[in-house]
Short mmCIF file of C-alpha atoms and ligand atoms in Angstrom, two decimals:
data_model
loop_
_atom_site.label_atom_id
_atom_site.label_comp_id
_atom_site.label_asym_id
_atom_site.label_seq_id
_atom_site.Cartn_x
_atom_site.Cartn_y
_atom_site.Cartn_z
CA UNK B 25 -61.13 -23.25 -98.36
CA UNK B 26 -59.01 -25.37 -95.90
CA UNK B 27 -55.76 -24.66 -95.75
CA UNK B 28 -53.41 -27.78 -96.96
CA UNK B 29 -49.27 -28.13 -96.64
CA UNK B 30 -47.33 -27.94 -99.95
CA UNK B 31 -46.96 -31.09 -102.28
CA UNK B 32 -44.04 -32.82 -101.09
CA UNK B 33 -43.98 -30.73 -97.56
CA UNK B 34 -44.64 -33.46 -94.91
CA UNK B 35 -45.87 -33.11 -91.08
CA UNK B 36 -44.75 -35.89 -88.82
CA UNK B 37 -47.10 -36.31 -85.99
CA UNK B 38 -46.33 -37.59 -82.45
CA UNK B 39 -47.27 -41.50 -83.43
CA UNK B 40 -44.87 -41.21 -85.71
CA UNK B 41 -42.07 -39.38 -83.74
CA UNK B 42 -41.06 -41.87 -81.48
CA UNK B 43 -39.02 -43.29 -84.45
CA UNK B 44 -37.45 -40.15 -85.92
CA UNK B 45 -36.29 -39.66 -81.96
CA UNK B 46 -34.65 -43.10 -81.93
CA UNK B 47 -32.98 -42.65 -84.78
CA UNK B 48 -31.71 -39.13 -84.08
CA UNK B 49 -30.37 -40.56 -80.46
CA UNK B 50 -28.89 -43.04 -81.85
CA UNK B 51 -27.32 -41.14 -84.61
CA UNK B 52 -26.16 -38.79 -81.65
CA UNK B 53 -24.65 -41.85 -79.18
CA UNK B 54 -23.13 -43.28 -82.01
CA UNK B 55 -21.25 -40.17 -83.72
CA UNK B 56 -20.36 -38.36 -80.17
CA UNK B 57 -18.72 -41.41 -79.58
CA UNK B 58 -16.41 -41.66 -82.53
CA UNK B 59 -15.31 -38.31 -81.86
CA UNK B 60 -17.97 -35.94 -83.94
CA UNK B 61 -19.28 -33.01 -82.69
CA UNK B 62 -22.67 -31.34 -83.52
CA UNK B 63 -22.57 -28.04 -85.78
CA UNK B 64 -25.77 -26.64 -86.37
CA UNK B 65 -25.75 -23.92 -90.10
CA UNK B 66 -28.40 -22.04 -91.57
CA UNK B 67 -31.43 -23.37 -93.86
CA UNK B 68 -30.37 -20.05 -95.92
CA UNK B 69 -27.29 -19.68 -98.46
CA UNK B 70 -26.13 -17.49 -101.21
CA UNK B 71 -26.70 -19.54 -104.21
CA UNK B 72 -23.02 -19.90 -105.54
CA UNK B 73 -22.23 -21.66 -102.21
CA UNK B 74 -24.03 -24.28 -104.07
CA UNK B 75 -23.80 -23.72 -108.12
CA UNK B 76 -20.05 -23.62 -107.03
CA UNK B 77 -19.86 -26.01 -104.61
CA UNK B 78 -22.09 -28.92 -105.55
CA UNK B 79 -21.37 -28.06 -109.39
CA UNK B 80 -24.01 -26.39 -111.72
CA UNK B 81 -23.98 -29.67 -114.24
CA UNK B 82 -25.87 -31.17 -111.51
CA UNK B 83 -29.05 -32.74 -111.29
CA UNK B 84 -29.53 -30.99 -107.95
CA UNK B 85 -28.06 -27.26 -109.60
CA UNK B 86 -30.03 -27.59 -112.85
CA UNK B 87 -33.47 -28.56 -111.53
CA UNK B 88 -33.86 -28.88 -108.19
CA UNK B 89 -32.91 -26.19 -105.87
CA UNK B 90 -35.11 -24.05 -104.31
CA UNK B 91 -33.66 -20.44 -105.69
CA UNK B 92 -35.45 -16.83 -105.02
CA UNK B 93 -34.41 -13.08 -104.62
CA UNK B 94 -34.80 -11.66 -101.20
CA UNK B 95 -35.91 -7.88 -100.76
CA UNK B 96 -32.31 -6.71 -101.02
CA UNK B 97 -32.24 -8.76 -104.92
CA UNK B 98 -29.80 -11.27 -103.21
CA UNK B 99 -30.16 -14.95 -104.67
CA UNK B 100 -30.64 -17.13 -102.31
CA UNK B 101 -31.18 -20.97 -102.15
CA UNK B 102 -33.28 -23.03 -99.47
CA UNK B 103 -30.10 -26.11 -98.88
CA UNK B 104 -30.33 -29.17 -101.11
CA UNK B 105 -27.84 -31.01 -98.94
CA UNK B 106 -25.09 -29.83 -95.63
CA UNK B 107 -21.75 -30.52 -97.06
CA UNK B 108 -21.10 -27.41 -98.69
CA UNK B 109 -22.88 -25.85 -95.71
CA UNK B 110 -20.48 -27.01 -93.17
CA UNK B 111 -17.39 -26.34 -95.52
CA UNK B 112 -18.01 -23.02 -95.71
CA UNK B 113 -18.74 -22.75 -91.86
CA UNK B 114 -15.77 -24.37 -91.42
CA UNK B 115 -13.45 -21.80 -93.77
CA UNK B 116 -15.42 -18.64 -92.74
CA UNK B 117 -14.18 -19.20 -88.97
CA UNK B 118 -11.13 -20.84 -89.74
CA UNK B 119 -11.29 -23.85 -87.75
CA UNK B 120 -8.36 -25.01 -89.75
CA UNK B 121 -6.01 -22.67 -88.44
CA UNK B 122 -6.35 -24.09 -85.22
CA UNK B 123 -6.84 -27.37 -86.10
CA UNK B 124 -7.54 -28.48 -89.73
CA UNK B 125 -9.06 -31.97 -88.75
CA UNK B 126 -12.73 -31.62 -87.88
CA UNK B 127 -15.09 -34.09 -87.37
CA UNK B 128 -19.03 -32.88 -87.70
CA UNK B 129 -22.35 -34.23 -87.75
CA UNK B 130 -25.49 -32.73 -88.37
CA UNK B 131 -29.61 -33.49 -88.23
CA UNK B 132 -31.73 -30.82 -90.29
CA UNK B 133 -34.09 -30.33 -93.26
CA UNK B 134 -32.86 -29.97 -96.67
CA UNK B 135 -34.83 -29.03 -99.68
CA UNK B 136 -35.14 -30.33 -103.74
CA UNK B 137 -37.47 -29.60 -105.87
CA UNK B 138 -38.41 -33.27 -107.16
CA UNK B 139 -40.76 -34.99 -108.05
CA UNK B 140 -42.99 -35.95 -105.06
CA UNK B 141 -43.71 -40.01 -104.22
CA UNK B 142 -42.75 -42.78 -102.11
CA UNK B 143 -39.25 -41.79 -100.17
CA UNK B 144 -39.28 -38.88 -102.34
CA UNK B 145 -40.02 -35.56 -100.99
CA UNK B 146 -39.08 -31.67 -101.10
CA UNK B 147 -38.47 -30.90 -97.56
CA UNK B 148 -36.52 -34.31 -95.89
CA UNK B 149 -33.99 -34.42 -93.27
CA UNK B 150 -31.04 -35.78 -93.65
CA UNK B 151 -28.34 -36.92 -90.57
CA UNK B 152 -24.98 -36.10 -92.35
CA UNK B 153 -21.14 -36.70 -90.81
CA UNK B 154 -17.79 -34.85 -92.53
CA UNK B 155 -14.57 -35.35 -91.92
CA UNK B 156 -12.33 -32.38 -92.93
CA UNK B 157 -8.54 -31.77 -93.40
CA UNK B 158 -7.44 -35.69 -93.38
CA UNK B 159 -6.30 -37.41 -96.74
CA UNK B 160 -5.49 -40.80 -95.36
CA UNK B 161 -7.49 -43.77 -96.46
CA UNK B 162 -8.01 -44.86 -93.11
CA UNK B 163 -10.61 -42.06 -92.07
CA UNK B 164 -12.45 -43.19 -95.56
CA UNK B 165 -12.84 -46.67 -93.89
CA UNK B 166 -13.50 -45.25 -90.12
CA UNK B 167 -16.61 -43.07 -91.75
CA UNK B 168 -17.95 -45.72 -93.30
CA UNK B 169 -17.21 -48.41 -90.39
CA UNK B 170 -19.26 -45.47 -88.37
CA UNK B 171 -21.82 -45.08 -91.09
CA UNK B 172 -22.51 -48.95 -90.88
CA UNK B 173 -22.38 -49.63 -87.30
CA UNK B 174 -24.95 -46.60 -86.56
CA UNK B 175 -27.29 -48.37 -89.08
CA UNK B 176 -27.41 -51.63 -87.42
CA UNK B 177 -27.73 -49.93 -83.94
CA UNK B 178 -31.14 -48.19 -85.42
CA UNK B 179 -31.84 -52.55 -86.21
CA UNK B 180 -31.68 -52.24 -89.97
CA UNK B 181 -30.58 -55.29 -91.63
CA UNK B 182 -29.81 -56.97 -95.04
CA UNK B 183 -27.68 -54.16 -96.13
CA UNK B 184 -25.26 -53.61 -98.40
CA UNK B 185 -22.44 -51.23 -99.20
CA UNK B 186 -21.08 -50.53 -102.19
CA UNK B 187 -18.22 -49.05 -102.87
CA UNK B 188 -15.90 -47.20 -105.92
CA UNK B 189 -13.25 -45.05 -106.66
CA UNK B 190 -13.91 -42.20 -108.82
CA UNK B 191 -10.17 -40.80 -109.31
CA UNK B 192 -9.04 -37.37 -108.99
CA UNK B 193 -8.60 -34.23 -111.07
CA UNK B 194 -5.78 -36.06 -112.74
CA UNK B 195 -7.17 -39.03 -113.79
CA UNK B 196 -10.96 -38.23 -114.03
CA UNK B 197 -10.50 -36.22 -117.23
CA UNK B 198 -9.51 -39.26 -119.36
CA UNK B 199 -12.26 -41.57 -118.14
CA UNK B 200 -14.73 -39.00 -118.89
CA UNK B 201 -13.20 -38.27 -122.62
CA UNK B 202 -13.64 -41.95 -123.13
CA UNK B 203 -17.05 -41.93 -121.10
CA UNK B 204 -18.32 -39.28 -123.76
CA UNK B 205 -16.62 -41.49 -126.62
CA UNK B 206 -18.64 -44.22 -125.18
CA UNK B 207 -21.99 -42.58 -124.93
CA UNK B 208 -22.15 -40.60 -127.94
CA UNK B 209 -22.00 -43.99 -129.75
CA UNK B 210 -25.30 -45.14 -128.09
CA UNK B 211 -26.67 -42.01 -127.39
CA UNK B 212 -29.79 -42.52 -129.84
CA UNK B 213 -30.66 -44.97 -126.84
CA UNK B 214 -31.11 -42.51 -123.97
CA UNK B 215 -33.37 -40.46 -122.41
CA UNK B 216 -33.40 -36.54 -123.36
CA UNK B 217 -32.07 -35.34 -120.10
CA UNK B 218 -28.88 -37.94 -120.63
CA UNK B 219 -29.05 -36.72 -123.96
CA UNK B 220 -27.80 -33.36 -122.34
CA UNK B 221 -25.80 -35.19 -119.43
CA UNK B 222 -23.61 -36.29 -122.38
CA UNK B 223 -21.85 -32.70 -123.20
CA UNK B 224 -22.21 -31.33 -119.41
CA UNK B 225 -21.23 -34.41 -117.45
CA UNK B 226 -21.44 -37.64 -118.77
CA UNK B 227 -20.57 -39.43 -115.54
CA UNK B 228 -24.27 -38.16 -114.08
CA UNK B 229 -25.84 -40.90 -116.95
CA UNK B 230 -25.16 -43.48 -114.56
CA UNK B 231 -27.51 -42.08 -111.87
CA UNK B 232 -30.30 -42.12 -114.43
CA UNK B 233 -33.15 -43.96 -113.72
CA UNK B 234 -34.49 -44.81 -116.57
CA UNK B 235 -34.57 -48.41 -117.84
CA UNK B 236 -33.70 -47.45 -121.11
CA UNK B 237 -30.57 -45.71 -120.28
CA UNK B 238 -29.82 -48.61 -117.64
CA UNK B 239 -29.46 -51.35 -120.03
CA UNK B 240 -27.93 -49.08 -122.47
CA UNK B 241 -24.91 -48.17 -120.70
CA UNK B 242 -24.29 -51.78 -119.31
CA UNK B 243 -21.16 -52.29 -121.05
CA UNK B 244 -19.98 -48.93 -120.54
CA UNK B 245 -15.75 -47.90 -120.07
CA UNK B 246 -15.32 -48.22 -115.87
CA UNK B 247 -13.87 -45.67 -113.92
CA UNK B 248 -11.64 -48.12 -111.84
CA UNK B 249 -9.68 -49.16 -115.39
CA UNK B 250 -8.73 -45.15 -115.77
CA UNK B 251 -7.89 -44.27 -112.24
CA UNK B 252 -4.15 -43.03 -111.35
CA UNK B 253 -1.82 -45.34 -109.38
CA UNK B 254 -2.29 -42.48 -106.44
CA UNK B 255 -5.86 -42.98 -106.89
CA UNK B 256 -5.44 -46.66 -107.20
CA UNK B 257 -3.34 -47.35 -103.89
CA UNK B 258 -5.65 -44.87 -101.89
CA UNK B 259 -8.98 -47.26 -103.22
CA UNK B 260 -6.61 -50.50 -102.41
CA UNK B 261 -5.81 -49.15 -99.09
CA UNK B 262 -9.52 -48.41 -97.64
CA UNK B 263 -10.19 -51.77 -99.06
CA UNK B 264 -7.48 -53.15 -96.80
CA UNK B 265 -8.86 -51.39 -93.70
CA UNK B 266 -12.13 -52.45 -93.76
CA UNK B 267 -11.27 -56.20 -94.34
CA UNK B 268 -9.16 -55.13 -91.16
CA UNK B 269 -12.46 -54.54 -89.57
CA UNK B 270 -14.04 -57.51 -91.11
CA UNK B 271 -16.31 -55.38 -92.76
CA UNK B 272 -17.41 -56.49 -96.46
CA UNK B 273 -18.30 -54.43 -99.29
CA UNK B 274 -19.39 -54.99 -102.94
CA UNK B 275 -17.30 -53.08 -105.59
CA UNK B 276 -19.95 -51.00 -107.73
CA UNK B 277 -18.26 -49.60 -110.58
CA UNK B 278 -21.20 -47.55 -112.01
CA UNK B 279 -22.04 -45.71 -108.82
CA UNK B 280 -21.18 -42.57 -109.14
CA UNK B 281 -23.19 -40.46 -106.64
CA UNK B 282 -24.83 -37.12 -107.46
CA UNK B 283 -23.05 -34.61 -107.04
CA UNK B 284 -19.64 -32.87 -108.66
CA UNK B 285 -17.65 -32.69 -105.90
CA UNK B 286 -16.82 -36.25 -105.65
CA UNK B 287 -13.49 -37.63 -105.97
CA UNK B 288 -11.45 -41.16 -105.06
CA UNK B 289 -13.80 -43.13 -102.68
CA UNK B 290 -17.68 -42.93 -103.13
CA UNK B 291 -19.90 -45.14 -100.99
CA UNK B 292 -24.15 -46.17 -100.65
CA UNK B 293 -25.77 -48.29 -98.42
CA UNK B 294 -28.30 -49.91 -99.96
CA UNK B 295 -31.56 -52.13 -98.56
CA UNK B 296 -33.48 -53.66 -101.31
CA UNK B 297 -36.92 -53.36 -98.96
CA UNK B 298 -37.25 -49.70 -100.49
CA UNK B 299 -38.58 -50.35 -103.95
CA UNK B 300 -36.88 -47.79 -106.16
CA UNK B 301 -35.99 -45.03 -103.12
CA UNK B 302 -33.56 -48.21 -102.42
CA UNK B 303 -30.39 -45.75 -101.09
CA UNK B 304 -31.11 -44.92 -97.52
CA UNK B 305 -27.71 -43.33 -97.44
CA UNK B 306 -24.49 -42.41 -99.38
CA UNK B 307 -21.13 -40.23 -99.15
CA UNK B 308 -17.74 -40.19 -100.81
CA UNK B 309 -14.51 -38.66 -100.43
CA UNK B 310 -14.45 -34.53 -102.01
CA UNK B 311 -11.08 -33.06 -102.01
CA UNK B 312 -11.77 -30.25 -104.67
CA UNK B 313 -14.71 -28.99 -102.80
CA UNK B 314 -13.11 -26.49 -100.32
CA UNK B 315 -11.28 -24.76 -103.32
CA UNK B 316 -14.26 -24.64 -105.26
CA UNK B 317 -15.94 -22.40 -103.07
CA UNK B 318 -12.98 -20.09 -102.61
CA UNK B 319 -11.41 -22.30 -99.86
CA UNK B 320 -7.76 -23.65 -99.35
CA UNK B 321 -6.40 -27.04 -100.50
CA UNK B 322 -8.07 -29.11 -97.93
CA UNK B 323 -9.73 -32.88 -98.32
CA UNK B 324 -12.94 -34.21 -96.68
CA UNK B 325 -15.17 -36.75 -96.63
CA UNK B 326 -18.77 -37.35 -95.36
CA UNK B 327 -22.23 -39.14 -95.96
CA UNK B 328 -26.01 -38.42 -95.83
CA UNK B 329 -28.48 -40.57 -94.45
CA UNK B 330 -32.18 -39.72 -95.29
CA UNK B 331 -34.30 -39.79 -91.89
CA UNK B 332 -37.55 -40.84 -94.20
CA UNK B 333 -36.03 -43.79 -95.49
CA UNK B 334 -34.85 -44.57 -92.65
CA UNK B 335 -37.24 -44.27 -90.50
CA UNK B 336 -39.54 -46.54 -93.05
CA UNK B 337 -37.39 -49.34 -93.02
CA UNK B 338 -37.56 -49.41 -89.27
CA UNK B 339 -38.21 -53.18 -87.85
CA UNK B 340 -41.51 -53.76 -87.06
CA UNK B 341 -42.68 -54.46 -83.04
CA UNK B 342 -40.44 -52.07 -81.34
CA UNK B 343 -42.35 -49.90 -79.47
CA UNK B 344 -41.46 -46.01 -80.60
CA UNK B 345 -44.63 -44.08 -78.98
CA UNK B 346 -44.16 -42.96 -75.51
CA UNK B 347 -47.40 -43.53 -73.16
CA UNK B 348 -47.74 -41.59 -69.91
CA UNK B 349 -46.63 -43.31 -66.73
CA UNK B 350 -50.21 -42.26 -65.05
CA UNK B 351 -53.64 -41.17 -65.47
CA UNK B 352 -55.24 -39.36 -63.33
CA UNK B 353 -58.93 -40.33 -62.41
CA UNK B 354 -60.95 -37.79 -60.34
CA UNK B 355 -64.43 -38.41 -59.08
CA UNK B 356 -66.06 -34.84 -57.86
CA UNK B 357 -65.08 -30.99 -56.69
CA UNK B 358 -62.45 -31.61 -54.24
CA UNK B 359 -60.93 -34.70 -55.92
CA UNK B 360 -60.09 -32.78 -59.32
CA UNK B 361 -58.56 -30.21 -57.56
CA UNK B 362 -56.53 -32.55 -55.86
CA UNK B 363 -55.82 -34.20 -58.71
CA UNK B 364 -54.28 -30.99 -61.11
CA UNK B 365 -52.17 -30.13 -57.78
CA UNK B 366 -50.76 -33.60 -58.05
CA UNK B 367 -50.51 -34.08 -61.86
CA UNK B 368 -48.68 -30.64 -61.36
CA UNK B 369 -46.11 -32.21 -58.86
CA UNK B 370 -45.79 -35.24 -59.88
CA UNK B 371 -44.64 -32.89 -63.30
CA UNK B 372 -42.07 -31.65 -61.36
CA UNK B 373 -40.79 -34.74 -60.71
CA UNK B 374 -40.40 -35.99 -64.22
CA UNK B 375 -43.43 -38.27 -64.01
CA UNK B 376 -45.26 -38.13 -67.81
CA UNK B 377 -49.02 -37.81 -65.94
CA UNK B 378 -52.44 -37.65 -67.51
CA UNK B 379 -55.61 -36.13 -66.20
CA UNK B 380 -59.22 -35.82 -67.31
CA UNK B 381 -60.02 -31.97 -68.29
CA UNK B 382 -63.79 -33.01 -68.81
CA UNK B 383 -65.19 -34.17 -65.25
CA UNK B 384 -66.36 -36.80 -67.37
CA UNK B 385 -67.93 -40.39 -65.33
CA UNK B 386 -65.14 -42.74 -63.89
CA UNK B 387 -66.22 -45.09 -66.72
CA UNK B 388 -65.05 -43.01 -69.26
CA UNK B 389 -61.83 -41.97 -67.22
CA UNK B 390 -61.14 -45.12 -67.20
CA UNK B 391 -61.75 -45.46 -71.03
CA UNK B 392 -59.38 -42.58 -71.75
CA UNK B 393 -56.74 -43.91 -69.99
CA UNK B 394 -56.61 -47.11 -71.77
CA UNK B 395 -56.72 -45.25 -75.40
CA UNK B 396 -53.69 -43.85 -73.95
CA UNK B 397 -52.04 -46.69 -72.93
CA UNK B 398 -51.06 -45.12 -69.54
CA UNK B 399 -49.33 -47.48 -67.15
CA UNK B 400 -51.08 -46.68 -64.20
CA UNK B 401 -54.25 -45.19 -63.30
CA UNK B 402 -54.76 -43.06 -60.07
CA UNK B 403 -58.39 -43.41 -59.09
CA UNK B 404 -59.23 -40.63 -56.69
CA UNK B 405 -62.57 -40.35 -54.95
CA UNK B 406 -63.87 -38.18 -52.27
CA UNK B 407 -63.91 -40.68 -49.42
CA UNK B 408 -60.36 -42.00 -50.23
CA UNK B 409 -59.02 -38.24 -50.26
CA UNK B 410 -60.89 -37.80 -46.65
CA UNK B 411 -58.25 -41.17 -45.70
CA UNK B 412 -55.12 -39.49 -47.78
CA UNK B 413 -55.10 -42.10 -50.14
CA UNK B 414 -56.17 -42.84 -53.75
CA UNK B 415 -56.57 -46.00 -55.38
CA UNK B 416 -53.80 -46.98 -57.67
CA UNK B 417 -54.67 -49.42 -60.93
CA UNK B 418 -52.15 -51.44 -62.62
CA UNK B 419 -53.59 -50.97 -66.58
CA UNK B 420 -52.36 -53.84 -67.61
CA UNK B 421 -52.56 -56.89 -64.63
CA UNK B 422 -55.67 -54.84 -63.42
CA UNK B 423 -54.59 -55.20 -60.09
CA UNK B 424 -55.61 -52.57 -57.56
CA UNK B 425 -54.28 -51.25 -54.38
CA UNK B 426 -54.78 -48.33 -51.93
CA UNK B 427 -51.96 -46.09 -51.72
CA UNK B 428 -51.18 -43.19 -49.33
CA UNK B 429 -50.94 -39.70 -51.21
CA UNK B 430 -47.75 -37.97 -49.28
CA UNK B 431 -44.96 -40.34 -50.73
CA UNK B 432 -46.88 -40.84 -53.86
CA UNK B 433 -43.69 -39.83 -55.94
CA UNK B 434 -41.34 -42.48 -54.79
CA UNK B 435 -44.65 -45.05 -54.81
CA UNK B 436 -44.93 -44.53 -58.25
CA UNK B 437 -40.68 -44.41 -59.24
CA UNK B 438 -40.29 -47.08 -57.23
CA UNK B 439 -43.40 -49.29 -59.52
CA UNK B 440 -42.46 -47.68 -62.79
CA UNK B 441 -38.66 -48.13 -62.23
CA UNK B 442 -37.58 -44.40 -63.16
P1 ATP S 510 -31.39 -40.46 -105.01
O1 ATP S 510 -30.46 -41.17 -105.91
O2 ATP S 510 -32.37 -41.35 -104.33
O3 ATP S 510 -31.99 -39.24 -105.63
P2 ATP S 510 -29.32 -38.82 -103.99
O4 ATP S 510 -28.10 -39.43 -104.56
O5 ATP S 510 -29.90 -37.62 -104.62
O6 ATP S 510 -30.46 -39.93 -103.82
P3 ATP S 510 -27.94 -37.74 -101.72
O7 ATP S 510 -27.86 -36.40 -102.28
O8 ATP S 510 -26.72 -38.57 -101.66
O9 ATP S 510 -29.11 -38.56 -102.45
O10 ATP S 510 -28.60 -37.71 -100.28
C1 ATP S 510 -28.36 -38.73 -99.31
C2 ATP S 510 -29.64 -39.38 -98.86
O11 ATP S 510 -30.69 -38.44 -98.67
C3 ATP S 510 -30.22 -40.35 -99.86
O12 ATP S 510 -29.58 -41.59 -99.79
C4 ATP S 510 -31.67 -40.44 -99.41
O13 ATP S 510 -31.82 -41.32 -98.31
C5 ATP S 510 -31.94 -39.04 -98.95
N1 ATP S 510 -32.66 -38.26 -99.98
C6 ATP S 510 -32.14 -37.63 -101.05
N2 ATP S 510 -33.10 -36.98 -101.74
C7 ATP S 510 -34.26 -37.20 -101.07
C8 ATP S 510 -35.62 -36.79 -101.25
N3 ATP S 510 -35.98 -36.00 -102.25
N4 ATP S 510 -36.55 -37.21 -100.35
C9 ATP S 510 -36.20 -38.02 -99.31
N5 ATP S 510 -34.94 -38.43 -99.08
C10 ATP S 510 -33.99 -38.03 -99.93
MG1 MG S 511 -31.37 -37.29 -106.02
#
């Protein structure tokens, strides 16, 4: 029986790559350049990094993660996200005593048990950015001024951000008494999971997907009517500095994000070409997560952007796969020895070259080369190698001209403009 990849487990081949490249340069010019540096963590934690960090009411704690023993009985978990990742990479080598701000980023797998369709999948990579050990309101609007400017260098458009406060430890507790008031009231109209949402963590009925539950919370108690004046002057003020930026931003009072760890500002980019998948991207401010996993009092904010959904709302016509620069046509013995001594040089010299391995007839060299979409073609034959020269073919005017072999390098830089 043949051999297939797991449900949900995807391969991306090299047509496809081009784009996931793009978008991981970009994501790299872009960050580097306000002031993040790459940190690369494992794939592998101890589960309480997450059941602690991420918080085990979760959707993501409860049902998703990828938990097993190792031969030693330790529980480990397979990453559902980076934040808590880099958090604890950050406190184990105490970064903070030299300097507690820190600005990340990071490209990598993570891993959630879900159920498999259409933007949804068990292994996807996310490009995520954290900003550690600053509380001011301005780095909440410079992430997000980042987040947004790296998204319309990759050429999205028609976006939107959202934004909303969720208050702090303070405040939260209140809004989520009257939350539960709220909800217990219609609670014969939801689903069975918010059913259970209701005692752990009735905030996470918001993120449910279900139509039902939707339209039965619409006139549901909003967080931005309970928050704290701290909480309150911190949302006014990132307000403030993105209209500084000229950045606008729709207030969503029901977004809530997924996970625990979440306090003050909270943040998705949404395009409204992805169906239901529509969040290519969210993030918030989390200023109780270093404690909960042991840490000291220190705030932070980040997003995550999922490459997939990226990557699918991609504009169309840009040209992602790389072709080689040359293909090498050899007619005979001598000639295709010739040619893999020059493929090999010209190799060397950073030129992507192509050559036939079959000895196949020039027509079908010739063939190959176009499937390939290489730029040029190098046509050599046996009396043209007698001369030193080869016949070089412009694929796409057709144009032809004999060119000497010994400064075949700088011929071909000099044509291809590398
Ligand atoms: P959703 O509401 O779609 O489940 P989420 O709130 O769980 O998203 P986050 O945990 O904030 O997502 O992750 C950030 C980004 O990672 C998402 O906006 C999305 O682009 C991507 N993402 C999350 N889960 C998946 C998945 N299972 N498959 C592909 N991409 C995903
Ligand atoms: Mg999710």
């Amino acid at each position: 029986m043949e051999i297939k990849a797991i449900r949900g487990f995807n391969d991306i081949l090299p047509d496809e790559i081009g784009k996931w490249q793009f978008v991981e340069r970009t994501a790299r010019e872009v960050f580097e350049g306000f002031g993040f540096s790459e940190i690369r963590i494992p794939i592998l934690e101890r589960t309480e990094l997450f059941s602690r960090g991420i918080g085990e009411a979760t959707d993501i704690v409860e049902k998703e993660m990828y938990t097993f023993s190792d031969r030693s009985g330790n529980s480990l978990t397979l990453r559902p996200e980076a934040t808590a990742s880099i958090a604890r990479a950050y406190l184990e080598h105490q970064v903070y005593s030299f300097d507690p701000v820190a600005k990340y980023y990071y490209i990598g797998p993570m891993f959630r048990y879900e159920r498999p369709q259409k933007g949804r999948y068990r292994q996807f990579y996310q490009i995520d950015a954290e900003v550690f050990g600053v509380e001011n309101p301005m780095v909440d609007a410079e992430i997000i001024l980042m987040l947004v400017h790296f998204l319309k260098k990759v050429g999205l458009e028609n976006l939107e951000l959202q934004i909303n406060t969720l208050g702090c430890r303070k405040c939260r507790p209140r809004y989520r008494e009257e939350l539960k008031a709220f909800m217990k009231n219609i609670s014969f109209q939801l689903c069975e999971d918010c059913q259970r949402r209701l005692e752990t963590n009735p905030l996470r009925i918001f993120d449910c997907k279900v139509e039902t539950c939707k339209s039965a919370i619409t006139e549901a108690p909003q967080v931005t009517n309970y928050t704290c004046p701290d909480c309150q002057g911190h949302f006014d003020r990132v307000k403030e500095y993105l209209a500084v930026a000229g950045l606008s931003y729709i207030l969503n009072p029901k977004m809530v994000r997924g996970l625990d760890y979440y306090t003050r500002t909270a943040f998705e980019v949404v395009s409204y070409q992805l169906g239901s998948q529509n969040a290519v991207t969210g993030g918030g401010r989390y200023d109780n997560l270093f404690q909960e996993i042991g840490g000291p009092d220190i705030p932070g904010i980040g997003f995550a952007v999922g490459i997939e959904r990226l990557v699918s709302l991609l504009p169309a016509g840009k040209e992602f796969v790389s072709s080689p620069h040359l293909f090498v046509a050899a007619l005979g013995e001598g000639p295709a020895r010739e040619a893999y001594k020059l493929v090999y040089e010209l190799h060397l010299q950073g030129i992507q070259a192509e050559l036939d391995y079959e000895r196949r007839s020039l027509k079908s060299q010739m063939r190959r080369a176009d499937k390939l979409k290489a730029r040029f073609a190098l046509i050599l034959g046996e009396d043209e190698l007698k001369r030193g020269t080869a016949m070089l073919r412009n694929m796409e005017t057709k144009s032809q001209e004999e060119v000497p072999l010994n400064d075949l390098t700088s011929t071909l830089k000099q044509k291809l403009a590398i």
